PDB file of C-alpha atoms and ligand atoms in Angstrom:
ATOM      1  CA  MET A 125     -27.282  -4.765   1.393  1.00 73.00           C
ATOM      2  CA  ALA A 126     -29.916  -7.640   2.002  1.00 85.00           C
ATOM      3  CA  TRP A 127     -29.412 -10.941   0.840  1.00 87.00           C
ATOM      4  CA  GLU A 128     -32.630 -11.175  -1.820  1.00 91.00           C
ATOM      5  CA  GLU A 129     -30.580  -8.022  -3.299  1.00 91.00           C
ATOM      6  CA  THR A 130     -27.504  -9.430  -3.060  1.00 93.00           C
ATOM      7  CA  LYS A 131     -28.998 -12.859  -4.466  1.00 95.00           C
ATOM      8  CA  GLN A 132     -30.105 -11.170  -7.663  1.00 95.00           C
ATOM      9  CA  GLU A 133     -26.662  -9.261  -8.203  1.00 94.00           C
ATOM     10  CA  LEU A 134     -24.969 -12.463  -7.607  1.00 95.00           C
ATOM     11  CA  GLN A 135     -27.227 -14.414 -10.008  1.00 96.00           C
ATOM     12  CA  ALA A 136     -27.006 -11.805 -12.560  1.00 96.00           C
ATOM     13  CA  ALA A 137     -22.921 -11.933 -12.861  1.00 95.00           C
ATOM     14  CA  LEU A 138     -23.231 -15.697 -12.348  1.00 97.00           C
ATOM     15  CA  GLN A 139     -25.481 -15.786 -15.324  1.00 96.00           C
ATOM     16  CA  ARG A 140     -23.218 -13.656 -17.231  1.00 96.00           C
ATOM     17  CA  VAL A 141     -20.121 -15.914 -16.801  1.00 95.00           C
ATOM     18  CA  GLY A 142     -21.988 -18.841 -17.285  1.00 95.00           C
ATOM     19  CA  GLU A 143     -23.406 -18.299 -20.399  1.00 95.00           C
ATOM     20  CA  LYS A 144     -19.452 -18.684 -21.562  1.00 95.00           C
ATOM     21  CA  LYS A 145     -19.187 -22.558 -20.397  1.00 92.00           C
ATOM     22  CA  ILE A 146     -16.313 -21.958 -17.977  1.00 96.00           C
ATOM     23  CA  ALA A 147     -14.951 -24.169 -15.372  1.00 97.00           C
ATOM     24  CA  LEU A 148     -14.731 -22.340 -12.200  1.00 98.00           C
ATOM     25  CA  ALA A 149     -16.136 -18.690 -10.946  1.00 98.00           C
ATOM     26  CA  VAL A 150     -14.651 -17.089  -8.055  1.00 98.00           C
ATOM     27  CA  LEU A 151     -16.248 -14.707  -5.678  1.00 98.00           C
ATOM     28  CA  PRO A 152     -15.079 -12.683  -3.010  1.00 98.00           C
ATOM     29  CA  GLU A 153     -14.735 -12.886   1.147  1.00 98.00           C
ATOM     30  CA  LEU A 154     -18.339 -13.460   3.106  1.00 98.00           C
ATOM     31  CA  ALA A 155     -19.963 -12.533  -0.887  1.00 97.00           C
ATOM     32  CA  SER A 156     -23.295 -13.619   0.818  1.00 96.00           C
ATOM     33  CA  THR A 157     -23.172 -11.513   3.909  1.00 96.00           C
ATOM     34  CA  GLY A 158     -21.260  -8.076   3.499  1.00 94.00           C
ATOM     35  CA  TYR A 159     -17.803  -7.788   5.395  1.00 97.00           C
ATOM     36  CA  LEU A 160     -19.007  -5.558   8.762  1.00 96.00           C
ATOM     37  CA  ILE A 161     -21.121  -8.107  10.024  1.00 96.00           C
ATOM     38  CA  PRO A 162     -22.455  -5.553  13.398  1.00 95.00           C
ATOM     39  CA  SER A 163     -22.211  -8.208  16.037  1.00 97.00           C
ATOM     40  CA  LYS A 164     -22.238 -11.742  16.940  1.00 97.00           C
ATOM     41  CA  ASP A 165     -26.026 -12.194  17.191  1.00 97.00           C
ATOM     42  CA  ALA A 166     -25.965 -10.781  13.923  1.00 97.00           C
ATOM     43  CA  LEU A 167     -23.347 -12.935  12.601  1.00 98.00           C
ATOM     44  CA  LYS A 168     -25.377 -16.281  14.487  1.00 97.00           C
ATOM     45  CA  ARG A 169     -28.422 -15.451  12.261  1.00 96.00           C
ATOM     46  CA  VAL A 170     -26.220 -15.327   8.659  1.00 97.00           C
ATOM     47  CA  ALA A 171     -23.546 -17.815   9.391  1.00 98.00           C
ATOM     48  CA  GLU A 172     -24.232 -21.753   8.193  1.00 98.00           C
ATOM     49  CA  PRO A 173     -22.797 -25.003   8.139  1.00 98.00           C
ATOM     50  CA  ALA A 174     -19.922 -25.585   6.335  1.00 98.00           C
ATOM     51  CA  ASP A 175     -21.807 -29.088   5.038  1.00 98.00           C
ATOM     52  CA  GLY A 176     -23.700 -27.018   2.177  1.00 97.00           C
ATOM     53  CA  THR A 177     -27.377 -27.519   4.224  1.00 97.00           C
ATOM     54  CA  GLY A 178     -27.418 -23.860   4.569  1.00 97.00           C
ATOM     55  CA  THR A 179     -29.694 -20.834   2.418  1.00 96.00           C
ATOM     56  CA  TYR A 180     -26.460 -19.442   0.741  1.00 98.00           C
ATOM     57  CA  LEU A 181     -24.176 -22.691   0.091  1.00 98.00           C
ATOM     58  CA  LYS A 182     -27.250 -24.357  -1.295  1.00 98.00           C
ATOM     59  CA  TRP A 183     -28.439 -21.758  -3.561  1.00 98.00           C
ATOM     60  CA  ILE A 184     -24.316 -22.021  -4.998  1.00 98.00           C
ATOM     61  CA  GLN A 185     -24.985 -24.878  -5.375  1.00 98.00           C
ATOM     62  CA  GLU A 186     -27.906 -24.789  -7.652  1.00 98.00           C
ATOM     63  CA  GLN A 187     -25.970 -22.417  -9.450  1.00 98.00           C
ATOM     64  CA  CYS A 188     -23.396 -24.526 -10.170  1.00 98.00           C
ATOM     65  CA  ALA A 189     -26.064 -26.943 -11.257  1.00 98.00           C
ATOM     66  CA  VAL A 190     -27.322 -24.649 -13.862  1.00 97.00           C
ATOM     67  CA  HIS A 191     -24.539 -23.435 -15.580  1.00 97.00           C
ATOM     68  CA  SER A 192     -22.509 -26.711 -15.089  1.00 98.00           C
ATOM     69  CA  MET A 193     -19.359 -25.273 -13.458  1.00 98.00           C
ATOM     70  CA  ASP A 194     -17.561 -24.884 -10.078  1.00 98.00           C
ATOM     71  CA  ILE A 195     -17.939 -21.928  -7.511  1.00 98.00           C
ATOM     72  CA  ILE A 196     -15.647 -20.589  -4.650  1.00 98.00           C
ATOM     73  CA  THR A 197     -17.130 -18.691  -3.138  1.00 98.00           C
ATOM     74  CA  GLY A 198     -16.420 -16.565   0.872  1.00 98.00           C
ATOM     75  CA  PHE A 199     -18.918 -17.432   2.995  1.00 98.00           C
ATOM     76  CA  ALA A 200     -19.289 -17.534   6.873  1.00 98.00           C
ATOM     77  CA  GLU A 201     -19.831 -20.581   8.447  1.00 98.00           C
ATOM     78  CA  SER A 202     -20.982 -21.498  11.975  1.00 98.00           C
ATOM     79  CA  HIS A 203     -19.682 -24.625  13.244  1.00 98.00           C
ATOM     80  CA  GLY A 204     -21.499 -25.473  16.663  1.00 97.00           C
ATOM     81  CA  GLU A 205     -20.947 -21.877  18.512  1.00 96.00           C
ATOM     82  CA  THR A 206     -17.691 -21.236  16.712  1.00 98.00           C
ATOM     83  CA  PHE A 207     -17.478 -19.009  13.522  1.00 98.00           C
ATOM     84  CA  TYR A 208     -14.876 -19.067  11.066  1.00 98.00           C
ATOM     85  CA  ASN A 209     -14.353 -16.329   7.823  1.00 98.00           C
ATOM     86  CA  SER A 210     -14.736 -19.588   5.473  1.00 98.00           C
ATOM     87  CA  SER A 211     -14.390 -20.185   1.436  1.00 98.00           C
ATOM     88  CA  ALA A 212     -16.079 -23.386  -0.053  1.00 98.00           C
ATOM     89  CA  LEU A 213     -15.567 -25.106  -3.553  1.00 98.00           C
ATOM     90  CA  VAL A 214     -18.859 -26.114  -4.331  1.00 98.00           C
ATOM     91  CA  GLY A 215     -19.770 -27.998  -7.538  1.00 98.00           C
ATOM     92  CA  PRO A 216     -22.659 -29.266  -8.910  1.00 98.00           C
ATOM     93  CA  GLU A 217     -22.657 -32.071  -6.381  1.00 98.00           C
ATOM     94  CA  GLY A 218     -22.320 -30.196  -3.480  1.00 98.00           C
ATOM     95  CA  VAL A 219     -19.655 -28.745  -1.362  1.00 98.00           C
ATOM     96  CA  LEU A 220     -16.282 -30.071  -2.437  1.00 98.00           C
ATOM     97  CA  GLY A 221     -13.952 -28.609   0.013  1.00 98.00           C
ATOM     98  CA  VAL A 222     -13.312 -25.929   2.450  1.00 98.00           C
ATOM     99  CA  TYR A 223     -11.155 -23.160   3.729  1.00 98.00           C
ATOM    100  CA  ARG A 224     -11.281 -21.487   7.171  1.00 98.00           C
ATOM    101  CA  LYS A 225      -9.328 -17.917   7.080  1.00 98.00           C
ATOM    102  CA  LEU A 226      -5.877 -18.367   9.087  1.00 98.00           C
ATOM    103  CA  HIS A 227      -5.026 -14.386   9.517  1.00 98.00           C
ATOM    104  CA  LEU A 228      -8.182 -12.303  10.796  1.00 98.00           C
ATOM    105  CA  PHE A 229      -8.267  -8.642  10.134  1.00 98.00           C
ATOM    106  CA  SER A 230      -9.134  -5.966  12.606  1.00 96.00           C
ATOM    107  CA  GLU A 231     -12.931  -6.511  14.217  1.00 96.00           C
ATOM    108  CA  GLU A 232     -13.181  -9.885  12.306  1.00 98.00           C
ATOM    109  CA  GLN A 233     -10.892 -10.658  15.783  1.00 98.00           C
ATOM    110  CA  ASP A 234     -14.134 -10.104  17.630  1.00 97.00           C
ATOM    111  CA  LEU A 235     -16.275 -12.364  15.614  1.00 98.00           C
ATOM    112  CA  PHE A 236     -14.824 -15.601  13.970  1.00 98.00           C
ATOM    113  CA  THR A 237     -11.951 -17.779  15.458  1.00 98.00           C
ATOM    114  CA  PRO A 238      -9.036 -18.346  13.192  1.00 98.00           C
ATOM    115  CA  GLY A 239      -9.003 -21.352  10.768  1.00 98.00           C
ATOM    116  CA  ASN A 240      -7.733 -24.535  12.349  1.00 97.00           C
ATOM    117  CA  HIS A 241      -7.178 -26.614   9.091  1.00 96.00           C
ATOM    118  CA  GLY A 242      -4.346 -25.081   7.657  1.00 97.00           C
ATOM    119  CA  VAL A 243      -4.587 -24.930   4.105  1.00 98.00           C
ATOM    120  CA  PRO A 244      -6.378 -27.806   2.488  1.00 98.00           C
ATOM    121  CA  VAL A 245      -5.378 -28.944  -1.140  1.00 98.00           C
ATOM    122  CA  ILE A 246      -8.359 -30.217  -3.269  1.00 98.00           C
ATOM    123  CA  GLU A 247      -8.215 -31.845  -6.737  1.00 98.00           C
ATOM    124  CA  ARG A 248     -10.454 -31.471  -9.092  1.00 98.00           C
ATOM    125  CA  HIS A 249     -10.684 -32.344 -12.659  1.00 96.00           C
ATOM    126  CA  GLY A 250      -6.638 -32.993 -12.145  1.00 97.00           C
ATOM    127  CA  VAL A 251      -6.244 -29.560 -11.105  1.00 98.00           C
ATOM    128  CA  ARG A 252      -5.119 -29.028  -7.537  1.00 98.00           C
ATOM    129  CA  LEU A 253      -6.869 -25.906  -5.783  1.00 98.00           C
ATOM    130  CA  ALA A 254      -5.866 -24.328  -2.554  1.00 98.00           C
ATOM    131  CA  MET A 255      -8.289 -21.279  -0.950  1.00 99.00           C
ATOM    132  CA  LEU A 256      -6.039 -18.174   1.262  1.00 99.00           C
ATOM    133  CA  ILE A 257      -9.133 -15.578   2.070  1.00 98.00           C
ATOM    134  CA  CYS A 258      -8.115 -11.384   1.684  1.00 98.00           C
ATOM    135  CA  TYR A 259      -5.635 -10.948   4.508  1.00 98.00           C
ATOM    136  CA  ASP A 260      -3.348 -13.925   4.289  1.00 98.00           C
ATOM    137  CA  TRP A 261      -1.809 -11.923   1.685  1.00 98.00           C
ATOM    138  CA  ALA A 262       0.731 -10.296   4.196  1.00 98.00           C
ATOM    139  CA  PHE A 263       1.732 -13.938   5.024  1.00 98.00           C
ATOM    140  CA  PRO A 264       3.991 -15.711   2.909  1.00 98.00           C
ATOM    141  CA  GLU A 265       4.306 -18.958   4.930  1.00 98.00           C
ATOM    142  CA  ALA A 266       0.445 -19.409   3.967  1.00 98.00           C
ATOM    143  CA  TRP A 267       1.094 -19.244   0.408  1.00 98.00           C
ATOM    144  CA  ARG A 268       4.317 -21.278   0.262  1.00 98.00           C
ATOM    145  CA  LEU A 269       2.588 -23.991   2.466  1.00 98.00           C
ATOM    146  CA  ALA A 270      -0.283 -24.008  -0.470  1.00 98.00           C
ATOM    147  CA  ALA A 271       2.308 -24.196  -3.067  1.00 98.00           C
ATOM    148  CA  VAL A 272       4.407 -26.930  -1.102  1.00 98.00           C
ATOM    149  CA  LYS A 273       1.545 -29.281  -0.556  1.00 98.00           C
ATOM    150  CA  GLY A 274       0.942 -29.154  -4.299  1.00 98.00           C
ATOM    151  CA  ALA A 275      -1.868 -26.696  -5.296  1.00 98.00           C
ATOM    152  CA  ASP A 276      -1.550 -25.641  -8.918  1.00 98.00           C
ATOM    153  CA  VAL A 277      -3.860 -22.573  -8.343  1.00 98.00           C
ATOM    154  CA  ILE A 278      -4.480 -20.301  -5.097  1.00 98.00           C
ATOM    155  CA  LEU A 279      -8.150 -18.811  -5.202  1.00 98.00           C
ATOM    156  CA  HIS A 280      -7.808 -16.011  -3.359  1.00 98.00           C
ATOM    157  CA  CYS A 281     -11.239 -14.413  -1.886  1.00 98.00           C
ATOM    158  CA  SER A 282     -11.275 -11.138  -0.716  1.00 98.00           C
ATOM    159  CA  ASN A 283     -11.931  -7.743   0.399  1.00 98.00           C
ATOM    160  CA  LEU A 284      -9.205  -5.945   0.405  1.00 98.00           C
ATOM    161  CA  VAL A 285      -8.624  -2.552   1.979  1.00 97.00           C
ATOM    162  CA  LEU A 286      -4.937  -2.210   1.995  1.00 96.00           C
ATOM    163  CA  PRO A 287      -4.028  -0.420  -1.498  1.00 93.00           C
ATOM    164  CA  TYR A 288      -0.737  -2.844  -1.743  1.00 96.00           C
ATOM    165  CA  ALA A 289      -2.060  -6.066  -1.460  1.00 98.00           C
ATOM    166  CA  GLN A 290      -2.702  -6.811  -4.924  1.00 98.00           C
ATOM    167  CA  ARG A 291       1.338  -6.196  -5.572  1.00 98.00           C
ATOM    168  CA  ALA A 292       2.073  -8.790  -2.858  1.00 98.00           C
ATOM    169  CA  VAL A 293       0.367 -11.373  -4.327  1.00 98.00           C
ATOM    170  CA  ILE A 294       2.177 -10.923  -7.654  1.00 98.00           C
ATOM    171  CA  GLY A 295       5.352 -11.801  -5.344  1.00 98.00           C
ATOM    172  CA  HIS A 296       3.996 -14.562  -4.108  1.00 98.00           C
ATOM    173  CA  ALA A 297       3.252 -16.289  -7.568  1.00 98.00           C
ATOM    174  CA  LEU A 298       6.664 -15.410  -8.295  1.00 98.00           C
ATOM    175  CA  CYS A 299       8.149 -16.654  -5.339  1.00 98.00           C
ATOM    176  CA  ASN A 300       6.288 -20.343  -5.444  1.00 98.00           C
ATOM    177  CA  ARG A 301       5.462 -20.611  -9.157  1.00 98.00           C
ATOM    178  CA  VAL A 302       1.891 -21.347  -8.556  1.00 98.00           C
ATOM    179  CA  SER A 303      -1.141 -19.126 -10.439  1.00 98.00           C
ATOM    180  CA  ILE A 304      -3.229 -17.531  -8.209  1.00 98.00           C
ATOM    181  CA  LEU A 305      -6.927 -15.381  -9.067  1.00 98.00           C
ATOM    182  CA  THR A 306      -8.054 -12.914  -6.400  1.00 98.00           C
ATOM    183  CA  ALA A 307     -11.574 -12.055  -6.444  1.00 98.00           C
ATOM    184  CA  ASN A 308     -12.084  -8.578  -4.757  1.00 98.00           C
ATOM    185  CA  ARG A 309     -14.691  -6.532  -3.643  1.00 96.00           C
ATOM    186  CA  VAL A 310     -15.656  -2.542  -4.655  1.00 96.00           C
ATOM    187  CA  GLY A 311     -17.931   0.049  -2.698  1.00 96.00           C
ATOM    188  CA  GLU A 312     -18.113   0.830   0.513  1.00 96.00           C
ATOM    189  CA  GLU A 313     -19.005  -0.120   3.861  1.00 94.00           C
ATOM    190  CA  LYS A 314     -18.770   2.424   6.875  1.00 93.00           C
ATOM    191  CA  ASP A 315     -15.383   3.654   7.324  1.00 94.00           C
ATOM    192  CA  LEU A 316     -14.035   1.020   4.446  1.00 96.00           C
ATOM    193  CA  THR A 317     -13.188   1.243   1.036  1.00 97.00           C
ATOM    194  CA  PHE A 318     -12.422  -2.039  -0.609  1.00 98.00           C
ATOM    195  CA  THR A 319      -9.896  -1.833  -3.485  1.00 98.00           C
ATOM    196  CA  GLY A 320     -11.016  -3.527  -6.304  1.00 97.00           C
ATOM    197  CA  GLN A 321      -8.468  -4.752  -8.931  1.00 98.00           C
ATOM    198  CA  SER A 322      -9.198  -8.122  -9.249  1.00 98.00           C
ATOM    199  CA  GLN A 323      -6.774 -10.295 -10.822  1.00 98.00           C
ATOM    200  CA  ALA A 324      -5.446 -13.192 -12.226  1.00 98.00           C
ATOM    201  CA  VAL A 325      -1.514 -13.846 -12.251  1.00 98.00           C
ATOM    202  CA  ASP A 326       0.365 -16.481 -13.868  1.00 98.00           C
ATOM    203  CA  ALA A 327       2.531 -18.944 -12.413  1.00 98.00           C
ATOM    204  CA  PHE A 328       5.418 -16.648 -13.861  1.00 98.00           C
ATOM    205  CA  GLY A 329       3.926 -13.393 -12.063  1.00 98.00           C
ATOM    206  CA  ASN A 330       2.690 -12.251 -15.507  1.00 98.00           C
ATOM    207  CA  LEU A 331      -0.713 -10.407 -14.651  1.00 97.00           C
ATOM    208  CA  LEU A 332      -3.281 -11.611 -17.030  1.00 97.00           C
ATOM    209  CA  ILE A 333      -5.808  -9.347 -16.320  1.00 97.00           C
ATOM    210  CA  GLN A 334      -6.679  -6.883 -13.509  1.00 97.00           C
ATOM    211  CA  GLY A 335     -10.580  -5.420 -12.771  1.00 97.00           C
ATOM    212  CA  PRO A 336     -11.182  -1.832 -11.857  1.00 97.00           C
ATOM    213  CA  THR A 337     -10.937  -0.137  -8.651  1.00 97.00           C
ATOM    214  CA  ALA A 338     -14.524   1.267  -7.945  1.00 94.00           C
ATOM    215  CA  SER A 339     -17.234  -0.534 -10.497  1.00 95.00           C
ATOM    216  CA  THR A 340     -18.358  -4.485 -10.597  1.00 93.00           C
ATOM    217  CA  TRP A 341     -16.725  -6.137 -13.009  1.00 93.00           C
ATOM    218  CA  GLU A 342     -16.349  -9.735 -13.895  1.00 93.00           C
ATOM    219  CA  SER A 343     -14.301 -11.451 -16.584  1.00 93.00           C
ATOM    220  CA  VAL A 344     -13.745 -15.113 -17.933  1.00 95.00           C
ATOM    221  CA  PHE A 345     -10.221 -15.845 -18.930  1.00 94.00           C
ATOM    222  CA  GLU A 346      -7.662 -18.661 -19.401  1.00 95.00           C
ATOM    223  CA  ILE A 347      -4.633 -20.071 -17.280  1.00 95.00           C
ATOM    224  CA  ASP A 348      -2.490 -23.030 -17.749  1.00 97.00           C
ATOM    225  CA  PRO A 349      -2.898 -25.181 -14.261  1.00 97.00           C
ATOM    226  CA  MET A 350       0.594 -26.962 -15.110  1.00 97.00           C
ATOM    227  CA  GLN A 351       2.875 -23.896 -15.484  1.00 98.00           C
ATOM    228  CA  SER A 352       2.857 -24.526 -11.251  1.00 98.00           C
ATOM    229  CA  ARG A 353       4.088 -27.908 -12.185  1.00 98.00           C
ATOM    230  CA  ASP A 354       8.086 -27.060 -12.930  1.00 98.00           C
ATOM    231  CA  LYS A 355       9.741 -24.954  -9.840  1.00 98.00           C
ATOM    232  CA  SER A 356      12.783 -25.208 -12.236  1.00 98.00           C
ATOM    233  CA  VAL A 357      14.342 -21.395 -12.512  1.00 97.00           C
ATOM    234  CA  THR A 358      17.421 -22.170 -14.016  1.00 98.00           C
ATOM    235  CA  ALA A 359      19.417 -25.323 -14.959  1.00 98.00           C
ATOM    236  CA  ARG A 360      20.619 -25.812 -11.519  1.00 98.00           C
ATOM    237  CA  ASN A 361      18.016 -24.171  -9.119  1.00 98.00           C
ATOM    238  CA  ASP A 362      14.362 -25.073  -8.279  1.00 98.00           C
ATOM    239  CA  LEU A 363      12.950 -22.756  -6.278  1.00 98.00           C
ATOM    240  CA  PHE A 364      11.627 -25.663  -3.502  1.00 97.00           C
ATOM    241  CA  ALA A 365      14.327 -28.032  -3.871  1.00 97.00           C
ATOM    242  CA  ASP A 366      17.144 -24.980  -3.133  1.00 98.00           C
ATOM    243  CA  ARG A 367      15.243 -24.044   0.071  1.00 97.00           C
ATOM    244  CA  ARG A 368      16.937 -23.781   3.290  1.00 96.00           C
ATOM    245  CA  ARG A 369      14.756 -25.643   5.777  1.00 91.00           C
ATOM    246  CA  SER A 370      17.410 -25.861   8.503  1.00 93.00           C
ATOM    247  CA  LEU A 371      17.769 -22.302   9.073  1.00 90.00           C
TER     248      LEU A 371
HETATM  249  C1  ACM B 151      -9.871  -8.231   4.845  1.00 74.82           C
HETATM  250  O1  ACM B 151      -8.896  -9.352   5.421  1.00 74.82           O
HETATM  251  N1  ACM B 151     -10.656  -8.656   4.811  1.00 74.82           N
HETATM  252  C2  ACM B 151      -8.699  -7.170   4.784  1.00 74.82           C
END
């Protein structure tokens, strides 16, 4: 889809949720470019730096200002001649944090370089946020790292295609006592069908809300980010203190 068309769809969705006075909106992976970028040359044309000076992140910042909210979105990041499949936390004042996808899926490996900044945790209005992207769902160590670094909520921008990923994410929430929001895509690109079912899971693994598989959807809901701060599971067990780190 051309950027102008994508922009109109995003603007309408952000308007609908922005009217509800929310703190944070989460968009899918590579939300401005589409998933299947056909070549390195095409990627060069659509990628932009993480500092917020490019077309897409600047526009996202404007949307944050209009609606007095923050937005987390996937985007194609350029850093000189290196490209990352990234997500950014953006507020009215600009880009507040960036995550570079650690685990690249299929043809992404021909275009992007795997992330080199680990899993940053960013404090925003007293809540500690971490970001992971799509295929990271398959790597428990990424979720653990975010949680041991103190994340209260993990925002998971996605273009999921495998049908069991959403279920795996519920396990990551349970094992790390951390809330997770997955913003996933619907529809098709070439031979890929995206699985939708965007979801919010609380820190006890309860599925608070889940979208449809095949139609666009946005929803507004509340989570309690402080649920994640207490890792005890019984009077004598704590999910983090009980880890056997010497194995
Ligand atoms: C994926 O990582 N976009 C499947």
